[in-house]
Coordinates of C-alpha atoms in Angstrom, one line a residue:
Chain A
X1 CA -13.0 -15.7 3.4
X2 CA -16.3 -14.4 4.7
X3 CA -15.4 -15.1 8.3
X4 CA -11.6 -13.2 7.7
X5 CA -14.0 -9.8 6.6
X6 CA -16.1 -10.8 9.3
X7 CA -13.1 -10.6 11.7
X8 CA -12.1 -7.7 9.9
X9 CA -15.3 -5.9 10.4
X10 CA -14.9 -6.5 14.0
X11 CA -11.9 -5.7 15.1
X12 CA -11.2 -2.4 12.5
X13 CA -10.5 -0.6 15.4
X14 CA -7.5 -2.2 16.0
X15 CA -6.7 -1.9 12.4
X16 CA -7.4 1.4 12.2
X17 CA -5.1 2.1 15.5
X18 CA -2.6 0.2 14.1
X19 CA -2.8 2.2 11.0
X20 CA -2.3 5.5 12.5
X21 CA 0.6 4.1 14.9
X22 CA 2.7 2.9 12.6
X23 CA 2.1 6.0 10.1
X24 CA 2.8 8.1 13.0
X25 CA 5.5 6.3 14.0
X26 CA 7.7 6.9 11.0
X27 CA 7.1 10.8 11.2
X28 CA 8.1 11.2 14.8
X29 CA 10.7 9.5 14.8
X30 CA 12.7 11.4 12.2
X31 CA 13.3 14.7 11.7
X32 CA 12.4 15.2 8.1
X33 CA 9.0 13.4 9.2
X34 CA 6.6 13.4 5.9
X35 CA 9.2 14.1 3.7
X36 CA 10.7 11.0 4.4
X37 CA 7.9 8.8 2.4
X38 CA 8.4 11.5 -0.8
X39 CA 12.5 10.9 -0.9
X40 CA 12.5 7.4 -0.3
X41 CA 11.3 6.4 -3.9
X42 CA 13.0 9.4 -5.2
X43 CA 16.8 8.5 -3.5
X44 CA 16.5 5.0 -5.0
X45 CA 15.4 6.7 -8.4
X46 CA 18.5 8.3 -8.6
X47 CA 20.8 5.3 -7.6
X48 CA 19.7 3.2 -10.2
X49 CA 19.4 6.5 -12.6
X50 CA 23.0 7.0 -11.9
X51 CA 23.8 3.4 -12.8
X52 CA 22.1 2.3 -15.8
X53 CA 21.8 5.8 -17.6
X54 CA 25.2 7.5 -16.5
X55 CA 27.4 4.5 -16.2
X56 CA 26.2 2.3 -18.6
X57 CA 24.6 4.5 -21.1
X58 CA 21.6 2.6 -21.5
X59 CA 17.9 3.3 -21.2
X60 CA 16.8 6.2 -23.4
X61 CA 14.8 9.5 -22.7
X62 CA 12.2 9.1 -20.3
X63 CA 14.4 6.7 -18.5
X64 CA 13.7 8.5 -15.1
X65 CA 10.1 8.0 -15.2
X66 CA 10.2 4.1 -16.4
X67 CA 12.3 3.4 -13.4
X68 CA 10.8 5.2 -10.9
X69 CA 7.6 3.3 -11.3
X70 CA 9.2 0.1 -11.7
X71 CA 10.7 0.9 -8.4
X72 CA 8.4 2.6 -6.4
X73 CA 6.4 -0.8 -7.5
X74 CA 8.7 -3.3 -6.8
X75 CA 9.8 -1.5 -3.4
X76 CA 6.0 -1.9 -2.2
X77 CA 5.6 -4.8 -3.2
X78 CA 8.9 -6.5 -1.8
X79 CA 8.6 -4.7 1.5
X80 CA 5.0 -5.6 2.0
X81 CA 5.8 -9.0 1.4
X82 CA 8.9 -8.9 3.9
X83 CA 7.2 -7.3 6.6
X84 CA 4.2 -9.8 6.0
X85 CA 6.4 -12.9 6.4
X86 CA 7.4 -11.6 9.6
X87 CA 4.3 -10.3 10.6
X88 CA 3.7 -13.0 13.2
X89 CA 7.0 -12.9 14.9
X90 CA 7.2 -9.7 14.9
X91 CA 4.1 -9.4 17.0
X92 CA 4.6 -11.5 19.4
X93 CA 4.2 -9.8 22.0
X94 CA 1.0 -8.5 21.3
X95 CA 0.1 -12.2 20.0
X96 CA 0.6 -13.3 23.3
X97 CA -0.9 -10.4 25.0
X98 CA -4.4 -9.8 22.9
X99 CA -6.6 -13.0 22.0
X100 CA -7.0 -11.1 18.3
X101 CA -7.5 -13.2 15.4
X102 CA -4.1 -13.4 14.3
X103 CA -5.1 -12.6 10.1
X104 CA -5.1 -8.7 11.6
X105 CA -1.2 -8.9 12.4
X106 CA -0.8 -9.8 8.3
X107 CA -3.3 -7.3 6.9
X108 CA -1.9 -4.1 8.6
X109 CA 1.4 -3.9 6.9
X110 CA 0.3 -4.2 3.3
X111 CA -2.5 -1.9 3.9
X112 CA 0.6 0.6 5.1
X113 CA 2.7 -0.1 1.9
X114 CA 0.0 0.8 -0.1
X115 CA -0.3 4.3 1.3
X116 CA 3.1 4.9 0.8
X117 CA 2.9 3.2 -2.7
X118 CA -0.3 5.7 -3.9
X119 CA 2.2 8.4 -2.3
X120 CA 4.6 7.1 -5.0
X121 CA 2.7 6.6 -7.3
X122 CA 1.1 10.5 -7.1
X123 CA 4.9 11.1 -7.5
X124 CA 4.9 9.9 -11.3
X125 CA 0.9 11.3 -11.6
X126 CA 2.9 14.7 -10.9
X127 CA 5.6 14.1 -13.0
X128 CA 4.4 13.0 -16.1
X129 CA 0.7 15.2 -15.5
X130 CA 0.2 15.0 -19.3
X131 CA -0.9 11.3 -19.2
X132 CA -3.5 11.9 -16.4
X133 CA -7.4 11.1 -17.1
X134 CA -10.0 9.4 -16.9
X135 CA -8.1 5.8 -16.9
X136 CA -5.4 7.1 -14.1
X137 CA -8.5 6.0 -12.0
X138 CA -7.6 2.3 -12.9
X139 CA -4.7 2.5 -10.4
X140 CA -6.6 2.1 -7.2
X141 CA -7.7 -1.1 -9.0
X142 CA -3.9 -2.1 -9.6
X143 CA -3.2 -1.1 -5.7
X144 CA -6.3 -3.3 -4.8
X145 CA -4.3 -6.0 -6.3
X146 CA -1.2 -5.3 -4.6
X147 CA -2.8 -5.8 -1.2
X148 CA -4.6 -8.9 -1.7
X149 CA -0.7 -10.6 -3.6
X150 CA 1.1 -9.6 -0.5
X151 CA -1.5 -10.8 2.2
X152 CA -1.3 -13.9 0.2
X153 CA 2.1 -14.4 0.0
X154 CA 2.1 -13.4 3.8
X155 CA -0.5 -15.9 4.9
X156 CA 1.9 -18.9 3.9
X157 CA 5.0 -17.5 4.7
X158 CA 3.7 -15.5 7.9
X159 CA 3.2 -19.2 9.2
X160 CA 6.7 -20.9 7.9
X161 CA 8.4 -17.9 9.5
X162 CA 6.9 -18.8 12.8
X163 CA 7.6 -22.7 12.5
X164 CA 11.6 -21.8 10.9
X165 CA 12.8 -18.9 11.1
X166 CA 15.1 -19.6 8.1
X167 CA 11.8 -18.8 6.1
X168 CA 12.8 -14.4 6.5
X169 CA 15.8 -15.2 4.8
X170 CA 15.2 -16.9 2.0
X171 CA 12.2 -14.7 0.9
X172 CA 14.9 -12.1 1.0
X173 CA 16.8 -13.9 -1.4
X174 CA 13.7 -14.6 -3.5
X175 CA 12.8 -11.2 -3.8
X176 CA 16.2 -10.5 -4.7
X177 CA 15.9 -13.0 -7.3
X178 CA 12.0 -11.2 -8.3
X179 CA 13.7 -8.1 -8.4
X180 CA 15.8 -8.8 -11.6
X181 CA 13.4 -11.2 -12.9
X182 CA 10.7 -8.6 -13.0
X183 CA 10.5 -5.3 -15.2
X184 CA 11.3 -3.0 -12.3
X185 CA 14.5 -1.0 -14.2
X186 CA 13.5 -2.4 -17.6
X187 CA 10.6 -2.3 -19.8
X188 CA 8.8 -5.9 -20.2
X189 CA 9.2 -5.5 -23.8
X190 CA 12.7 -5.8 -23.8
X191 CA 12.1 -10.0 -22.4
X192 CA 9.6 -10.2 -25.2
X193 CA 11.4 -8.4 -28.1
X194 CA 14.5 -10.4 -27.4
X195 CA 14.5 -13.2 -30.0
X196 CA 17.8 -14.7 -28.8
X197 CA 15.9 -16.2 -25.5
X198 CA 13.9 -19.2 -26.2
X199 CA 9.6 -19.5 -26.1
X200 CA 9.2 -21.3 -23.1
X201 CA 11.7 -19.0 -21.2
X202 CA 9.3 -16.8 -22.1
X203 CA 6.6 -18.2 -20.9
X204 CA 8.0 -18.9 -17.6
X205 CA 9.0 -15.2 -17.3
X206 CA 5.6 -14.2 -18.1
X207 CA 4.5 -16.5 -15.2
X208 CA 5.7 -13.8 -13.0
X209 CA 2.5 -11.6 -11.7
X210 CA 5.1 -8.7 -11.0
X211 CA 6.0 -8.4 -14.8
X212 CA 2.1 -7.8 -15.7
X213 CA 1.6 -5.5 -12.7
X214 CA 4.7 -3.2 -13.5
X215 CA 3.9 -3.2 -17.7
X216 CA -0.2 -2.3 -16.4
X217 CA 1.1 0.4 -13.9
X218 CA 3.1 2.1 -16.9
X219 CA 0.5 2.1 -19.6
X220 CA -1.6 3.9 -17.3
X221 CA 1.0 6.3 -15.7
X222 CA 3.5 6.8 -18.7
X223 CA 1.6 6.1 -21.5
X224 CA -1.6 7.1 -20.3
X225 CA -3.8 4.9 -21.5
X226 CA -5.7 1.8 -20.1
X227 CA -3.8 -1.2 -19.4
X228 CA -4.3 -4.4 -20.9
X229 CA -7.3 -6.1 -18.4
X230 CA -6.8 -9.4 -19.9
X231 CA -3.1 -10.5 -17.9
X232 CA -4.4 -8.6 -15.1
X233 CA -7.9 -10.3 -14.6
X234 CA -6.1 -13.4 -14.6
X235 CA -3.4 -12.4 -12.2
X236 CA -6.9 -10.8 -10.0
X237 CA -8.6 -15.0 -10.3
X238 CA -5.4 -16.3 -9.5
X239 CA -4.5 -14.5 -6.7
X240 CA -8.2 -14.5 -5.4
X241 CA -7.9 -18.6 -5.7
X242 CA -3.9 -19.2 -3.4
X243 CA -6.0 -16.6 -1.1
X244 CA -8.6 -18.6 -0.4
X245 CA -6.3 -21.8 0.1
X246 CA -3.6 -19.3 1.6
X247 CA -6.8 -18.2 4.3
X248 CA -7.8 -22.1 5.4
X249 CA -4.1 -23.0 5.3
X250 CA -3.8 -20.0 7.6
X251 CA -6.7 -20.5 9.8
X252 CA -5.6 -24.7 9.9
X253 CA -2.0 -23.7 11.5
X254 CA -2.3 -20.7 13.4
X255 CA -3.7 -22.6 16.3
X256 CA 0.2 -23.5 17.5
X257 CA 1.7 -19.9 16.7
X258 CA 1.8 -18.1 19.1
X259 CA 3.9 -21.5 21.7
X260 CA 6.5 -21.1 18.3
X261 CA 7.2 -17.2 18.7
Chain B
X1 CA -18.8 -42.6 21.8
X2 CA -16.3 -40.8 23.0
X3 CA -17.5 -38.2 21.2
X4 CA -21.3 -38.5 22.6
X5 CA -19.4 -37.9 26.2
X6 CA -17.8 -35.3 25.4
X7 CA -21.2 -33.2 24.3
X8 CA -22.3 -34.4 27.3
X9 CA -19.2 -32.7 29.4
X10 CA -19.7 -29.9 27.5
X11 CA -22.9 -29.1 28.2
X12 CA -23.2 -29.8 31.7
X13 CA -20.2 -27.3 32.1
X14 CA -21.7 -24.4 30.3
X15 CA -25.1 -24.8 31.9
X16 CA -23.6 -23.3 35.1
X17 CA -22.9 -19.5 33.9
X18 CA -21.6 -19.0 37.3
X19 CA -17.8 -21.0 35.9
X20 CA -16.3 -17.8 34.4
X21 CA -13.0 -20.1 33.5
X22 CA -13.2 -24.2 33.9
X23 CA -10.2 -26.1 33.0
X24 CA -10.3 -29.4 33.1
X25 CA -7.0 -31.8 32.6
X26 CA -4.8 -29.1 31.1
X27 CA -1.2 -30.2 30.0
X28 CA 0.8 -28.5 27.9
X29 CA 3.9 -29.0 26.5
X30 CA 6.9 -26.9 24.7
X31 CA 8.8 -28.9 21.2
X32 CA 12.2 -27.4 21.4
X33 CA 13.7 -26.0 18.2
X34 CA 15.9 -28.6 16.1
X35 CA 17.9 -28.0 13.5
X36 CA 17.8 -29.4 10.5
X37 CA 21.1 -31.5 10.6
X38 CA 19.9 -32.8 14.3
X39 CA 16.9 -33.8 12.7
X40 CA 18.6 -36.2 10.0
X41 CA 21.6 -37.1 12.2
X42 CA 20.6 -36.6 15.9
X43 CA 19.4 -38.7 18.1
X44 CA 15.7 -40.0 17.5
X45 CA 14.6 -39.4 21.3
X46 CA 11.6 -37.5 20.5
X47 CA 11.0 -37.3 24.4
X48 CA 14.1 -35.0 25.2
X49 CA 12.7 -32.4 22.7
X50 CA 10.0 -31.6 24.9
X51 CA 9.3 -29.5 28.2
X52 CA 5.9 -30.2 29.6
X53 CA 4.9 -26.8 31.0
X54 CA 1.9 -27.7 32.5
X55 CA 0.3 -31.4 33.7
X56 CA -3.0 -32.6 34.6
X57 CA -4.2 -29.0 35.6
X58 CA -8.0 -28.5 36.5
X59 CA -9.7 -25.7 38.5
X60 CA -12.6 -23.5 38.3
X61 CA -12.8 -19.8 38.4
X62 CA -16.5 -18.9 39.6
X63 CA -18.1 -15.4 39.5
X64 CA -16.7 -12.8 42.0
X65 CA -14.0 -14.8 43.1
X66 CA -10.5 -13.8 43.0
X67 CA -8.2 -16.5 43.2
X68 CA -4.2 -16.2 43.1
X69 CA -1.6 -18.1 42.0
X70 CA 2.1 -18.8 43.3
X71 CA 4.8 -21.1 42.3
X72 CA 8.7 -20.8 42.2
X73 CA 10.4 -19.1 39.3
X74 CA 9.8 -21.4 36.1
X75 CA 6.8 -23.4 37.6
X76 CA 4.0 -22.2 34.8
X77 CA 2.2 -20.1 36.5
X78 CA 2.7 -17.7 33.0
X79 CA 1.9 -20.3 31.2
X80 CA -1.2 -20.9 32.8
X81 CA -2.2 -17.7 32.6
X82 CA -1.9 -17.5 29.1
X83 CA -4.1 -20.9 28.8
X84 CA -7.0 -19.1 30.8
X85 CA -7.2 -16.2 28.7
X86 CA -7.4 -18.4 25.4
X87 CA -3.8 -17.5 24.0
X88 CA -2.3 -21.2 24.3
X89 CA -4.4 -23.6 23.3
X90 CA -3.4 -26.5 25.2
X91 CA -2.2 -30.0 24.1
X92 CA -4.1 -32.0 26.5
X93 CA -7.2 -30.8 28.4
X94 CA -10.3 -28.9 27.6
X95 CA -10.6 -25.3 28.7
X96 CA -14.1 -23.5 29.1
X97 CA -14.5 -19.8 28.6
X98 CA -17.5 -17.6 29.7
X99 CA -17.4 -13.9 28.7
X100 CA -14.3 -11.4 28.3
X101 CA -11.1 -12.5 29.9
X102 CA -8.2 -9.8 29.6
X103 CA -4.8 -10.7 30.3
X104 CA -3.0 -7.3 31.3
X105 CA 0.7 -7.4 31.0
X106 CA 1.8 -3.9 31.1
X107 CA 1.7 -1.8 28.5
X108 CA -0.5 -4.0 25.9
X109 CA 0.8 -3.0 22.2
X110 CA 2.8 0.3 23.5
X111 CA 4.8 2.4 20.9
X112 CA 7.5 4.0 22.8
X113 CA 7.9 7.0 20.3
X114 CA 4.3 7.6 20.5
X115 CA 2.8 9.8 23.0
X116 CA 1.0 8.3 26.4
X117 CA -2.2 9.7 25.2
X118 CA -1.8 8.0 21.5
X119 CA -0.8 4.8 23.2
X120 CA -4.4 5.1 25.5
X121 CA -6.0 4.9 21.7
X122 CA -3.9 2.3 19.9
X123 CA -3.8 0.2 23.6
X124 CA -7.5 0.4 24.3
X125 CA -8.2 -0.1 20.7
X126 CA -6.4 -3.9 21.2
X127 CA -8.4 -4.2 24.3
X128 CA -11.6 -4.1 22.3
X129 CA -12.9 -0.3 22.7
X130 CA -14.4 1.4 20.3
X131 CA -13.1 5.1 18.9
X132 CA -16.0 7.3 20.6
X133 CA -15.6 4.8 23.6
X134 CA -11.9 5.9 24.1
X135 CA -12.6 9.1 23.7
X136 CA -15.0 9.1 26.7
X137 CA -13.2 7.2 29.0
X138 CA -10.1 9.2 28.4
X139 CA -10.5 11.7 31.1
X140 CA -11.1 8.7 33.9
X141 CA -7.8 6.7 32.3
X142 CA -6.0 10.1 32.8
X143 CA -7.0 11.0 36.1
X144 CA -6.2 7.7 37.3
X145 CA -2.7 7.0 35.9
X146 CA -2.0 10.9 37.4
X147 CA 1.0 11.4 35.1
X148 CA 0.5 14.9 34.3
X149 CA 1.9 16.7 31.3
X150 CA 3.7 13.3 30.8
X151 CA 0.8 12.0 29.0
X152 CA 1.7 14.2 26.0
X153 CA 5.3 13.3 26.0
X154 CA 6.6 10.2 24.3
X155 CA 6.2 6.9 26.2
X156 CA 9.9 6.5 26.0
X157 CA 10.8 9.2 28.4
X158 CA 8.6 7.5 31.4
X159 CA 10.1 6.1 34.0
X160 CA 8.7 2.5 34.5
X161 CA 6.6 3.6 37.9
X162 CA 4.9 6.2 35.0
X163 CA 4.4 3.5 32.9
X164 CA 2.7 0.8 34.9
X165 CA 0.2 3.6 36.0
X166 CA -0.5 4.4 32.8
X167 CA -0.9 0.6 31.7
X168 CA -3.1 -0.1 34.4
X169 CA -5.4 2.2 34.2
X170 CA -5.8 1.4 30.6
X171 CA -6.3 -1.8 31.1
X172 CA -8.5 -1.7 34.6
X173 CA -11.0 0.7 32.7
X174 CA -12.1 -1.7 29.9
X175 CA -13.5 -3.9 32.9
X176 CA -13.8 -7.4 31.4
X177 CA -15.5 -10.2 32.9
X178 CA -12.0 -11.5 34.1
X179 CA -9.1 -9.5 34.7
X180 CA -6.1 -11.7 34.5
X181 CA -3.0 -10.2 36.2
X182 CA 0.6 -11.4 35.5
X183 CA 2.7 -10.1 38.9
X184 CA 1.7 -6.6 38.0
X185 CA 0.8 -4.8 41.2
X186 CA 3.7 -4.9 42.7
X187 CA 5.1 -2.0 40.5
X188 CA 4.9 1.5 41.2
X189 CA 5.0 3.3 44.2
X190 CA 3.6 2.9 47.6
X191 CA 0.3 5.3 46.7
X192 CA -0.5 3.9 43.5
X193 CA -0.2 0.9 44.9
X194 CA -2.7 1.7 46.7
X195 CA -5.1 2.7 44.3
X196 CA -4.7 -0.3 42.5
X197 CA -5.4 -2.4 45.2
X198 CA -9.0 -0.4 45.8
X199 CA -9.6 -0.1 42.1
X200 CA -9.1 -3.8 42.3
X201 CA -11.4 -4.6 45.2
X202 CA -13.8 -2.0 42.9
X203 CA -13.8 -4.4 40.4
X204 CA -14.7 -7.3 42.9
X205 CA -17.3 -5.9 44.4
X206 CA -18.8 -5.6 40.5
X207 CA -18.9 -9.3 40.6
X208 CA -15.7 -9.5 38.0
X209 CA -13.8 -12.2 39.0
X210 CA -10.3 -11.9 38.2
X211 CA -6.7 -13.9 38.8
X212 CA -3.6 -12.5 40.3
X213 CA -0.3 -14.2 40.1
X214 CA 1.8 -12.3 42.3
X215 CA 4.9 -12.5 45.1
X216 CA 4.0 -10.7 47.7
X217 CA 1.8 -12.0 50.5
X218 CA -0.1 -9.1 51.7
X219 CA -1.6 -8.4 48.5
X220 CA -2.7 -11.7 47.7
X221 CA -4.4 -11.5 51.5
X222 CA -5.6 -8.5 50.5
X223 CA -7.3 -9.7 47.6
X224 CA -7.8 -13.6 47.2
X225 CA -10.4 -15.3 48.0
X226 CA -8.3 -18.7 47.5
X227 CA -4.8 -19.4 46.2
X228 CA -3.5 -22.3 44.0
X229 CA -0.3 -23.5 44.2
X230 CA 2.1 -25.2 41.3
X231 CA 5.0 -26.3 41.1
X232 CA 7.0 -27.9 38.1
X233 CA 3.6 -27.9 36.1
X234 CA 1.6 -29.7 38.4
X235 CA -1.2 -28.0 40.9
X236 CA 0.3 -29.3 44.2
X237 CA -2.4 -26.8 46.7
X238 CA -5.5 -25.3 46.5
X239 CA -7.3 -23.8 49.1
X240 CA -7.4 -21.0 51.6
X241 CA -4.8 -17.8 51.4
X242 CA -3.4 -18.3 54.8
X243 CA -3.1 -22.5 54.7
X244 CA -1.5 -22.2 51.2
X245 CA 0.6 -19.7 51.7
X246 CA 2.0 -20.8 55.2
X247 CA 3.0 -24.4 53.0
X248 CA 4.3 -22.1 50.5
X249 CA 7.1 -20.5 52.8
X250 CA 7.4 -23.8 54.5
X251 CA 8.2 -25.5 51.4
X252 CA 10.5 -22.2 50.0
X253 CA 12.5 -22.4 52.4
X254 CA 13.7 -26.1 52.9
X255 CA 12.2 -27.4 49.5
X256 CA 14.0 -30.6 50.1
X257 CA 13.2 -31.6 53.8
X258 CA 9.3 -30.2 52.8
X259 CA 9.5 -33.0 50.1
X260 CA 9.7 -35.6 52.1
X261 CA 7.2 -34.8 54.6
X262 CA 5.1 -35.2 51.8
X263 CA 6.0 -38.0 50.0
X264 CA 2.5 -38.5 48.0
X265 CA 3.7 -34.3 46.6
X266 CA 7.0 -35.8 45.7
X267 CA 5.7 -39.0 44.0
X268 CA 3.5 -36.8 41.5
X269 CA 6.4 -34.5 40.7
X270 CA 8.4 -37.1 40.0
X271 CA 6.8 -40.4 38.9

């Protein structure tokens, strides 16, 4: 891990090229420019607004709010991941061009996602202003997080994507699966609560690092309050722990990557 | 033991700082992509599934020197390239590296909806410059790609000539240690050929050593100092610019008949 923030260190340059590129990118090439990253979470807001609490009735007051940060959540977090698994192949022509060590080409996208994600996120801070304080601070802490699960996730998958790239479309599916598995339009309570679904189902849902992320990011946005630390310093360890393997495992098959892409 | 010589190699190698790129026994070799199925029902003929892209390569670069590279269509010569600036890593073979070696393809990293002057940052930026070092080599990269008000148009709306100049300049002004050049002064018109050329021989005279792959023959008089030829992987010439390249055309043209003058050639290609 040292060497990857050594590497880091080194080449932020590049990073921060890349950074600005890719941000720019997306405003010149539409027309609606910036406003583009404040209607994206908004659009998909009212799609599954229109669904669950027009057609279906469901949901309750507030509704709005609890999906749009179960969305704006899960949208950063599946895209990161996405764009991370294809990271390598993607790049391959600057993989092939630039002797760079090849950890940047996973770090930039998350790192993107997670600007667009705080521009959600200052979305619902607007909204809901009454819940702000001292606590809302927390969220940089949450969005930490959310970088280091995706470049993770990305440093395995980054790496099957190269060797097969039946890897891209299957982590589609699985984040398909995540999606519904994961408290994005409904509130984590409603698993829990639910006495008709058996203990260990339970546990296996609460496996899922997604459902303590979304249920942190809506005590501090919605409820305004502090989140519970304890599920989230565990899911902080854990992650820390597959990064580290997910880093050697990385480093170990790299070597062949760019003769793959 | 083995491993004692090897040390040994190694050091004996690197003791000379003059070697800016020493590669010594270089094969390498493509896997082809299998399907799953084929893999549990094909045939087992590992041997099939692989392209050797390179055999039993060595040569030096030393400082200053300028060396150029030719081969048919499809003979490595890419590939070879890509070993020297430490993208491949081969599957056979050692390869030594002194200093900064740049291989400049055109347009390294461009975003064609960004601007010519955002794609100097974000390019140079991959080629190791720093932010305030950009900025002070801007006006030099400008002058010498001589686009004009294109530089703060979108890189799409270039036409390729504008494009190359831009690239090369970019990539010329970093001035590694070796400059690596994949068949890319032939683009561009007759004046900035030019220019390249000279900036090129600039670079020489700054005891940067550099390798061109390229087809045409006056620029590699021009500029080599000595030419390596391969073919099908394998280094069949090295030497002087006019021997290599009068064998070259020789063999071009009647491939066949220039086989079997040289039957020792033909044995190695095909064993």
């Amino acid at each position: 891990m040292l060497k990857t923030i050594n590497d880091i260190r080194e080449n932020r340059q590049v990073l921060r090229s890349q950074f600005y590129a890719n941000l720019k990118i997306t405003v010149v090439t539409t027309r609606l420019g910036v406003l583009w990253w404040i209607f994206d979470p908004l659009i998909f807001m009212a799609m599954y607004y229109f669904v669950i609490q027009i057609v279906f009735q469901k949901g309750g007051p507030g509704y709005h709010l609890l999906a749009l940060c179960g969305i704006v959540t899960w949208q950063s977090f599946s895209r990161s991941v996405n764009q991370c698994t294809t990271a390598l192949v993607r790049n391959a022509a600057l993989i092939k061009q630039a002797a760079l060590p090849m950890v940047l080409y996973i770090l930039i996208t998350p790192v993107i996602q997670a600007f667009f994600y705080l521009i959600g996120l200052t979305i619902i801070m607007v909204w809901n202003y009454p819940a702000l304080g001292i606590h809302t601070l927390a969220i940089f802490i949450l969005v930490a997080l959310m970088i280091l699960m995706s470049i993770t996730a990305g440093m395995f998958l980054s790496i099957f994507h190269a060797y097969a790239r039946d890897t891209g479309n299957l982590v589609s599916y699985a984040l398909r699966f995540g999606f519904f598995m994961s408290p994005v339009l409904y509130p984590a309570e409603k698993i829990y609560d639910n006495e008709s679904i058996p203990e260990v189902a339970k546990f296996f849902y609460s496996l899922n690092p997604m459902v303590h992320f979304i249920s942190a990011v809506r005590e501090l946005l919605l409820n305004g309050r502090m989140f519970d630390w304890q599920p989230i310093l565990i899911v902080f360890a854990v992650t820390i722990c597959f990064l580290q393997i997910g880093l050697l495992f990385f480093r170990k098959n790299s070597y062949y990557v760019p003769k793959m892409i | 033991m083995s491993n004692l010589k090897n040390t040994e190699n190694n050091s004996r190698v690197t003791a000379q700082s003059s070697e800016m790129i020493c590669l010594d026994n270089i094969s390498m070799c493509y896997r082809k992509q299998v399907s799953l199925l084929n893999l549990l029902f094909g045939s087992k003929d590992r041997k099939k599934q692989e392209f050797w892209a390179l055999k039993d390569i060595s040569f030096t670069l030393y400082k200053g020197e300028t060396v150029g590279i030719i081969g048919r269509n499809g003979s490595g010569k890419s590939t070879l390239l890509m070993v020297c600036a430490k993208i491949y890593p081969p599957d056979k073979g050692k390869v030594i590296v002194n200093g900064k070696v740049q291989l400049l393809t055109l347009g390294l990293g461009f975003k064609n909806e960004l601007t010519g002057r955002d794609n100097v940052l974000i390019s140079s930026s991959l080629l190791g410059l720093s932010h305030s070092e950009i900025k002070e080599r801007m006006p030099e990269i400008e002058d010498f790609a001589d686009i004009g008000s294109f530089m703060d148009e979108p890189v799409r709306t270039y036409s390729s000539g504008m494009r190359s100049r831009l690239a090369f300049s970019i990539a010329t002004a970093i001035q590694p240690d070796t400059l690596i050049l994949d068949e890319v002064l032939t683009t561009g018109d007759v004046s900035f050929r030019e220019k390249a050329i000279n900036r090129m021989k600039n670079l020489q005279k700054l005891a940067k050593s550099a390798i061109i792959v390229s087809h045409n023959p006056n620029q590699l008089k021009q500029l080599c100092d000595r030419l390596i030829w391969i073919e099908q992987g394998r280094l069949i010439m090295e030497g002087e610019v006019k021997e290599t390249l009068q064998e070259y055309r020789a063999f071009c043209k009647k491939p066949i008949k220039w086989m079997e003058e040289n039957p020792s050639i033909q044995n190695t290609l095909n064993p």
